[in-house]
Structure formats: structure tokens, C-alpha cells
CSV table of C-alpha atoms in Angstrom, one decimal:
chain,number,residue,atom,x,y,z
A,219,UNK,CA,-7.9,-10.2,-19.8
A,220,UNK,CA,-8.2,-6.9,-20.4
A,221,UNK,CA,-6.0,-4.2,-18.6
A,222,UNK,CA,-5.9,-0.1,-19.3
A,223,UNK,CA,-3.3,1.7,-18.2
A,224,UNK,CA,-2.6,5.5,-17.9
A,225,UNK,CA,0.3,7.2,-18.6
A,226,UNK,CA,1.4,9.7,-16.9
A,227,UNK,CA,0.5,8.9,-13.5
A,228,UNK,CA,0.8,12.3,-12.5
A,229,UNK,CA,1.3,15.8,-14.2
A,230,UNK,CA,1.7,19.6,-13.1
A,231,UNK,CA,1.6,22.5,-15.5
A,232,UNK,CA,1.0,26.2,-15.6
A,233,UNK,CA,-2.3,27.8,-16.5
A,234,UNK,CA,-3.2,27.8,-20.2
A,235,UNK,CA,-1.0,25.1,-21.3
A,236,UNK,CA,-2.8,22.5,-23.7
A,237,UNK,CA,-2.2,18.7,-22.3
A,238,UNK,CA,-3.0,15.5,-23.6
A,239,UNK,CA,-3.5,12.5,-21.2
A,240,UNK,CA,-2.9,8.7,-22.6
A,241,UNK,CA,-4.9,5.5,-22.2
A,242,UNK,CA,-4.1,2.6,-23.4
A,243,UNK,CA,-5.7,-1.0,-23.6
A,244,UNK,CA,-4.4,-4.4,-24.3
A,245,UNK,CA,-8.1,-5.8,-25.9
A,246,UNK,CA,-9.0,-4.0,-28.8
A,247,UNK,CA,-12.7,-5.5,-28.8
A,248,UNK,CA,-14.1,-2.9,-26.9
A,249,UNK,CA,-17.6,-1.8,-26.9
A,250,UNK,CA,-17.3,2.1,-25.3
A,251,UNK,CA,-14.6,4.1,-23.6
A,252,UNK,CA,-15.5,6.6,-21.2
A,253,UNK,CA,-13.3,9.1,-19.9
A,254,UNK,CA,-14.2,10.5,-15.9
A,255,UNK,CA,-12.9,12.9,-13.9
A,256,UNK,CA,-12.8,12.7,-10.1
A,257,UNK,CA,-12.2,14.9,-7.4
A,258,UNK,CA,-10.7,14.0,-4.4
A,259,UNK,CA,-13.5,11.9,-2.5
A,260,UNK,CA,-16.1,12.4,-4.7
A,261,UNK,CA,-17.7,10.4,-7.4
A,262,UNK,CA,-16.8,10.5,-10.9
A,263,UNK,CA,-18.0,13.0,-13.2
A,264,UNK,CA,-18.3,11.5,-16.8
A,265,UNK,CA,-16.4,13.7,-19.3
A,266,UNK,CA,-16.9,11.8,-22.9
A,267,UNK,CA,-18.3,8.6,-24.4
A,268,UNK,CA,-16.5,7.2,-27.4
A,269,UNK,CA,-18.6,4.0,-28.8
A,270,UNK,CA,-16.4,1.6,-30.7
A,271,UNK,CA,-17.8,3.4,-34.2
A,272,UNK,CA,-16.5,7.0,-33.7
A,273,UNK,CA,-12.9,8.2,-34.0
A,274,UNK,CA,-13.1,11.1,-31.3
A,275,UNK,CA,-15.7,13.1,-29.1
A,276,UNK,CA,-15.8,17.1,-28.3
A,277,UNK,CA,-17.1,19.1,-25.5
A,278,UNK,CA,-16.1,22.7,-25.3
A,279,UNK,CA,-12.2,22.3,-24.0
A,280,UNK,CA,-12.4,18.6,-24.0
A,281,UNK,CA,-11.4,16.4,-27.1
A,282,UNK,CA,-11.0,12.4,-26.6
A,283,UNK,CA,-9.8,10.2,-30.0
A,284,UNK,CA,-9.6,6.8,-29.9
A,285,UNK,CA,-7.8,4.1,-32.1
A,286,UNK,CA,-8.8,1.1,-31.3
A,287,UNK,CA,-6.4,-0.6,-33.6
A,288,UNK,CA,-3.6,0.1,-31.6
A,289,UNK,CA,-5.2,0.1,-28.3
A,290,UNK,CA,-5.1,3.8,-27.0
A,291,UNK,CA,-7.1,6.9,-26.7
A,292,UNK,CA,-5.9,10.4,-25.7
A,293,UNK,CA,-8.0,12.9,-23.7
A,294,UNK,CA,-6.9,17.1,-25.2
A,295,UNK,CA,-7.4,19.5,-22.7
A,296,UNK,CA,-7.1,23.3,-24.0
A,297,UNK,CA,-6.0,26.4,-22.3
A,298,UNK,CA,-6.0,24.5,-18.9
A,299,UNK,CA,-7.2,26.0,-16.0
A,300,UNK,CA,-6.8,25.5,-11.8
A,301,UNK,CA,-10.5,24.2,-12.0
A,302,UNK,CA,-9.3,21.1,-14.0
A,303,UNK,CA,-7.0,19.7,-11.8
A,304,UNK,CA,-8.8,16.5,-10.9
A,305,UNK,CA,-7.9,13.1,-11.4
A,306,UNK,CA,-8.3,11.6,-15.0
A,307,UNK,CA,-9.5,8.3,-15.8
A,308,UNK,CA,-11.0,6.2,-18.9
A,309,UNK,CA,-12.6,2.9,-18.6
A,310,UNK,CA,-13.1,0.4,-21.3
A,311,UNK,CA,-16.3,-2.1,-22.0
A,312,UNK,CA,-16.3,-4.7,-24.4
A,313,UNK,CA,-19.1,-5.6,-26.1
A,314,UNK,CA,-22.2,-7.9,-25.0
A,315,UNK,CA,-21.2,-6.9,-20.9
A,316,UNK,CA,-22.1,-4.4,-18.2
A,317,UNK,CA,-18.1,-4.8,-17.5
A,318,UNK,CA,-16.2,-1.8,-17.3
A,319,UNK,CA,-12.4,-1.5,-16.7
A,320,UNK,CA,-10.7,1.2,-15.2
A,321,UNK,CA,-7.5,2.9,-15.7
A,322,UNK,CA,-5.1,3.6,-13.0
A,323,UNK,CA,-5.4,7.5,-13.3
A,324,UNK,CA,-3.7,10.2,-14.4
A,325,UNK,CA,-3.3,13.2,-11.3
A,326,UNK,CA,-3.4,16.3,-13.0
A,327,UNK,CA,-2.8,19.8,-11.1
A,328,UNK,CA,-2.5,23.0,-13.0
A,329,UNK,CA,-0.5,25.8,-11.3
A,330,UNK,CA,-2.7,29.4,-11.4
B,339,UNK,CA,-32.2,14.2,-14.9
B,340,UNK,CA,-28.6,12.8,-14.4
B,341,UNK,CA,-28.0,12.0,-11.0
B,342,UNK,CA,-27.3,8.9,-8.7
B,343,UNK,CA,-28.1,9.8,-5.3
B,344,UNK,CA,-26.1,7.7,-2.6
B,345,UNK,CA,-27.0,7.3,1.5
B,346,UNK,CA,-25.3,7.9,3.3
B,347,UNK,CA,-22.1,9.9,2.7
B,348,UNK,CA,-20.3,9.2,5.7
B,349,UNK,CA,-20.3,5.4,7.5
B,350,UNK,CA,-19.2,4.5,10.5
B,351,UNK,CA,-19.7,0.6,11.7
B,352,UNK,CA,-17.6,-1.6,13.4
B,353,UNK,CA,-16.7,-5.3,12.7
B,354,UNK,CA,-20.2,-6.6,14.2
B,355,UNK,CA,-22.2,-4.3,12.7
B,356,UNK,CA,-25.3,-4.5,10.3
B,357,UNK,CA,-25.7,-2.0,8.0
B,358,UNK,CA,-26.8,-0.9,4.5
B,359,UNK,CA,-25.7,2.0,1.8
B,360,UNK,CA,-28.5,2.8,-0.6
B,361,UNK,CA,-28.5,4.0,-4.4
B,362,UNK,CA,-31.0,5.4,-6.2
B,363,UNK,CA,-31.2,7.0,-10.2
B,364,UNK,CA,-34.3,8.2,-12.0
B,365,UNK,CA,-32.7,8.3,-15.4
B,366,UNK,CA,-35.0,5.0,-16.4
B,367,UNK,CA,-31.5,2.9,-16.4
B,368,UNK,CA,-31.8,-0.6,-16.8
B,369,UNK,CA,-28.1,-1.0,-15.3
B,370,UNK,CA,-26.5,-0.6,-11.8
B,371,UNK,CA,-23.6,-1.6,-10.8
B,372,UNK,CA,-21.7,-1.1,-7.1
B,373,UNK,CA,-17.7,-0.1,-7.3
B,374,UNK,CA,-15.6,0.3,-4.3
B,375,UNK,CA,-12.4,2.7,-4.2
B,376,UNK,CA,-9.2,2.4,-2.2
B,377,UNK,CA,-7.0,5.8,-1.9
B,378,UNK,CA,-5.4,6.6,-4.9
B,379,UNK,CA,-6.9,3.6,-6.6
B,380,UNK,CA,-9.2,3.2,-9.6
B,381,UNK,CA,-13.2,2.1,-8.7
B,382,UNK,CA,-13.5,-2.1,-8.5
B,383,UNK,CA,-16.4,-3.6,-9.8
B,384,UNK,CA,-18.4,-5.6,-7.6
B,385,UNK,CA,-21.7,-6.3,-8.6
B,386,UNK,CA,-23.7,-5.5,-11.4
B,387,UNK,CA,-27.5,-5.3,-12.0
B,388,UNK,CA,-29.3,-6.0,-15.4
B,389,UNK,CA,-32.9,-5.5,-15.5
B,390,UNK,CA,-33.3,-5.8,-11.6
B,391,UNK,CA,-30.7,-9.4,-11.8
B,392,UNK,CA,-27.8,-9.8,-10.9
B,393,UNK,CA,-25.3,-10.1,-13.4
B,394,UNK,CA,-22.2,-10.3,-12.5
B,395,UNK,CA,-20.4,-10.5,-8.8
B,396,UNK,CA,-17.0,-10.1,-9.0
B,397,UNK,CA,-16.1,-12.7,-6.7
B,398,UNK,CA,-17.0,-10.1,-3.5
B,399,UNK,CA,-17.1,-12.0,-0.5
B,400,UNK,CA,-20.5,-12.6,0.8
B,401,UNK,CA,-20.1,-10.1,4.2
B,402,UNK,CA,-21.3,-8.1,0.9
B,403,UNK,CA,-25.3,-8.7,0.1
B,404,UNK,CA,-26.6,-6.7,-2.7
B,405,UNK,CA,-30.3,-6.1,-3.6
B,406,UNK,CA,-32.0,-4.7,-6.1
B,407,UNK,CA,-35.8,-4.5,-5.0
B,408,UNK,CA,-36.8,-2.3,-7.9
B,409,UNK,CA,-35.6,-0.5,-11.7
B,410,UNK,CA,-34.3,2.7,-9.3
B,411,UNK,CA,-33.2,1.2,-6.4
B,412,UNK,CA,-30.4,-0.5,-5.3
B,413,UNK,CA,-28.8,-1.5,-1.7
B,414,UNK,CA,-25.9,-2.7,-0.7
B,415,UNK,CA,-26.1,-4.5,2.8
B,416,UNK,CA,-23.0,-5.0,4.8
B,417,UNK,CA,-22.0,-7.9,7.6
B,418,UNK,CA,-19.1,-8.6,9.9
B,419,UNK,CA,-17.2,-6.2,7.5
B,420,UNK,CA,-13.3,-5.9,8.5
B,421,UNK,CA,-11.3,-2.7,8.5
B,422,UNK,CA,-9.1,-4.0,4.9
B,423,UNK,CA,-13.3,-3.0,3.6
B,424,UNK,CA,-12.4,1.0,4.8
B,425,UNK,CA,-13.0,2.3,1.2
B,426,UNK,CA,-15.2,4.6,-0.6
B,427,UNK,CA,-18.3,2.7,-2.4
B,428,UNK,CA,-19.6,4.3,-5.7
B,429,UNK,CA,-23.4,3.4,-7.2
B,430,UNK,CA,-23.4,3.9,-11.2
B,431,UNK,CA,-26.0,3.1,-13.7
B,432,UNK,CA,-26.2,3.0,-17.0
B,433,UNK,CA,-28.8,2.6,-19.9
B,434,UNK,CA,-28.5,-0.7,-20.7
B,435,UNK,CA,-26.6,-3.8,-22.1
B,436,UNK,CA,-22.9,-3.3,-23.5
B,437,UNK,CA,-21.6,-0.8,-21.0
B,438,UNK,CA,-23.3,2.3,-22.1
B,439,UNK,CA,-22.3,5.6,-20.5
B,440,UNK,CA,-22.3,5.0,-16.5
B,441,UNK,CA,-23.3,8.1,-14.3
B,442,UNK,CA,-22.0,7.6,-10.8
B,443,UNK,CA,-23.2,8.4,-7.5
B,444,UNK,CA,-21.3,10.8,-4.7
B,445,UNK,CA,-20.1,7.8,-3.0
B,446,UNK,CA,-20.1,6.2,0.3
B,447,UNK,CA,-17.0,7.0,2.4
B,448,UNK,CA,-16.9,3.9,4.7
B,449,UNK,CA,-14.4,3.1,7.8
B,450,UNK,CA,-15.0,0.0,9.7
B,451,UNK,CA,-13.6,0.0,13.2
């Protein structure tokens, strides 16, 4: 059974700092990964796609990698901002479903 | 066009109600799945829609009815719900087979009294 976890649960840093937020998956046969975020009450915003193929995704401040061989992607934020604190989460498919599994979250906050 | 409208936002029923929350995309998505979301929890996949079928039910109990009357459409119609079901609901859909990137709804912010 697959299971994604998030490390850290929660996080708090000044303005500008560069982070990097953790996923990790026990099942390495996965078909996509998908990183949201999500305000609080409100739907998920998708962030990046990874397909099993590709090492690592970019949108302007945003870089996701993943290594499926040992089960973990990482999500770079640069030069945080207020406007990204949010919560964080990547989901995992695996191939041949419509199945996706969630991680518990990462709560981010950056301090202006 | 990337959006997933839900209705309504807000839902107020109580435990003998009948009511219904409704989803709708225009992307041409094969794929549509219902999540529900407890506080400070990740989304919980209920029920998935392939090609207007269901697919997979994730063992939801059947207070829960989904339907899927066309490609953009989807409904989820609730019964002698109980106040443990309090819980944001979240429409998604997706292109199609193999989990392909999901674009979710605002959500459904439900209390049951």
C-alpha cells in the first residue's frame, strides 16, 4: 500500500530565504507526482506535474525533482515571499489508475 | 480554460436532510473524482469517474450517492448524513487514465447539524 509522507510538518522563515520541502513515498511504481498548494479552505492549486520519465519540473520560483529510486521528491522554493505561505502537498499515482495519494502536508508561513 | 466550478460553497443540512453538491469542468476531462477534507488533513478519495463510470468507490458509505449524468458534470447527492461527515468536499478532474494532472474545484464547506 502506498503511503507519502511530508516532512516537515510545519515550517516558518523570514522573507527571501530559499526552502526545500520533502516528499517521500514507500512505492516507487508511480505513474505522476503532483505537487499542490492550498490555502486555508480553499481548493488546491496545482503547482507542478512530474511524470514518472522526468527528473524535475520548473515554474518561475518553483523547482520540484523527483527520484523515484529512492522514493522522494523535493519541492525548491526561491526568494520566499508572505504570498507563499500556504500549505504544501504532493500526491502520488501509480500507473494504469485514477488513484491519487496524498501527503500529510507541509504548513509553510513566511514572516514579511 | 482550467477551472472546476463547485455549488455550493457553503452547506448547511441536518441529519434528515436531502441534498446535493454539484461539479462541473469544461476542460474536455475524461476523469472526476470527489475528495473530502477534514481540518488539517490531506483530501480522501471517494469516488472516481472514468469516461462517465464509476471507477473506483473507496468504500464511502452509501448516505453518499454519486452521479455522473454527463462528460462535465458530476453530483454528489447526500442522505441521513451525520455530523462526523462536517468536512470540506473537493471535485477534481483530470485528462484521462493514469492519474494525469487533477485540477480541483473551490470546494464544498459542509456542516451537518
Amino acid at each position: 500500500k502506498q503511503e507519502v509522507t511530508q516532512i516537515p510538518a510545519a515550517l516558518s522563515v523570514p522573507e527571501g530565504e530559499n526552502l526545500v520541502l520533502n516528499c517521500s513515498f514507500t512505492d516507487s511504481a508511480i505513474y505522476n507526482l503532483q505537487w499542490f498548494r492550498q490555502d486555508p479552505g480553499k481548493g488546491l492549486t496545482s503547482l507542478l506535474l512530474i511524470q514518472s520519465s522526468q527528473r524535475e519540473q520548473t515554474s518561475g520560483r518553483l523547482n520540484a525533482s523527483l527520484d523515484k529510486s529512492s522514493g522522494r521528491s523535493t519541492l525548491y522554493i526561491a526568494a520566499s515571499q508572505p504570498g507563499d505561505s500556504a500549505t504544501y502537498l504532493c500526491a502520488v499515482s501509480t500507473s494504469g489508475t485514477y488513484k491519487y495519494i496524498f501527503g500529510t502536508g507541509t504548513r509553510l508561513k513566511v514572516l514579511a | 480554460d482550467t477551472e472546476v466550478t463547485q455549488t455550493p460553497k457553503h452547506l448547511v443540512m441536518g441529519m434528515t436532510n436531502k441534498k446535493s453538491l454539484k461539479c462541473e469542468q469544461h476542460m474536455g476531462h475524461r476523469a472526476m473524482y470527489w475528495y473530502k477534507q477534514k481540518a488539517k488533513k490531506p483530501p480522501e478519495l471517494m469516488f472516481v469517474y472514468s469516461y462517465e463510470k464509476l471507477s473506483i468507490n473507496e468504500s464511502v458509505p452509501s448516505r453518499f450517492s454519486p452521479e455522473c449524468p454527463n462528460s462535465s458534470l458530476l453530483n454528489l447527492h447526500l442522505h441521513a448524513l451525520q455530523p462526523e461527515d462536517s468536512a470540506l468536499y473537493l471535485c477534481a478532474s483530470s485528462q484521462g487514465a493514469g492519474g494525469g494532472e487533477q485540477y480541483f474545484g473551490p470546494g464544498t464547506r459542509l456542516t451537518v447539524t
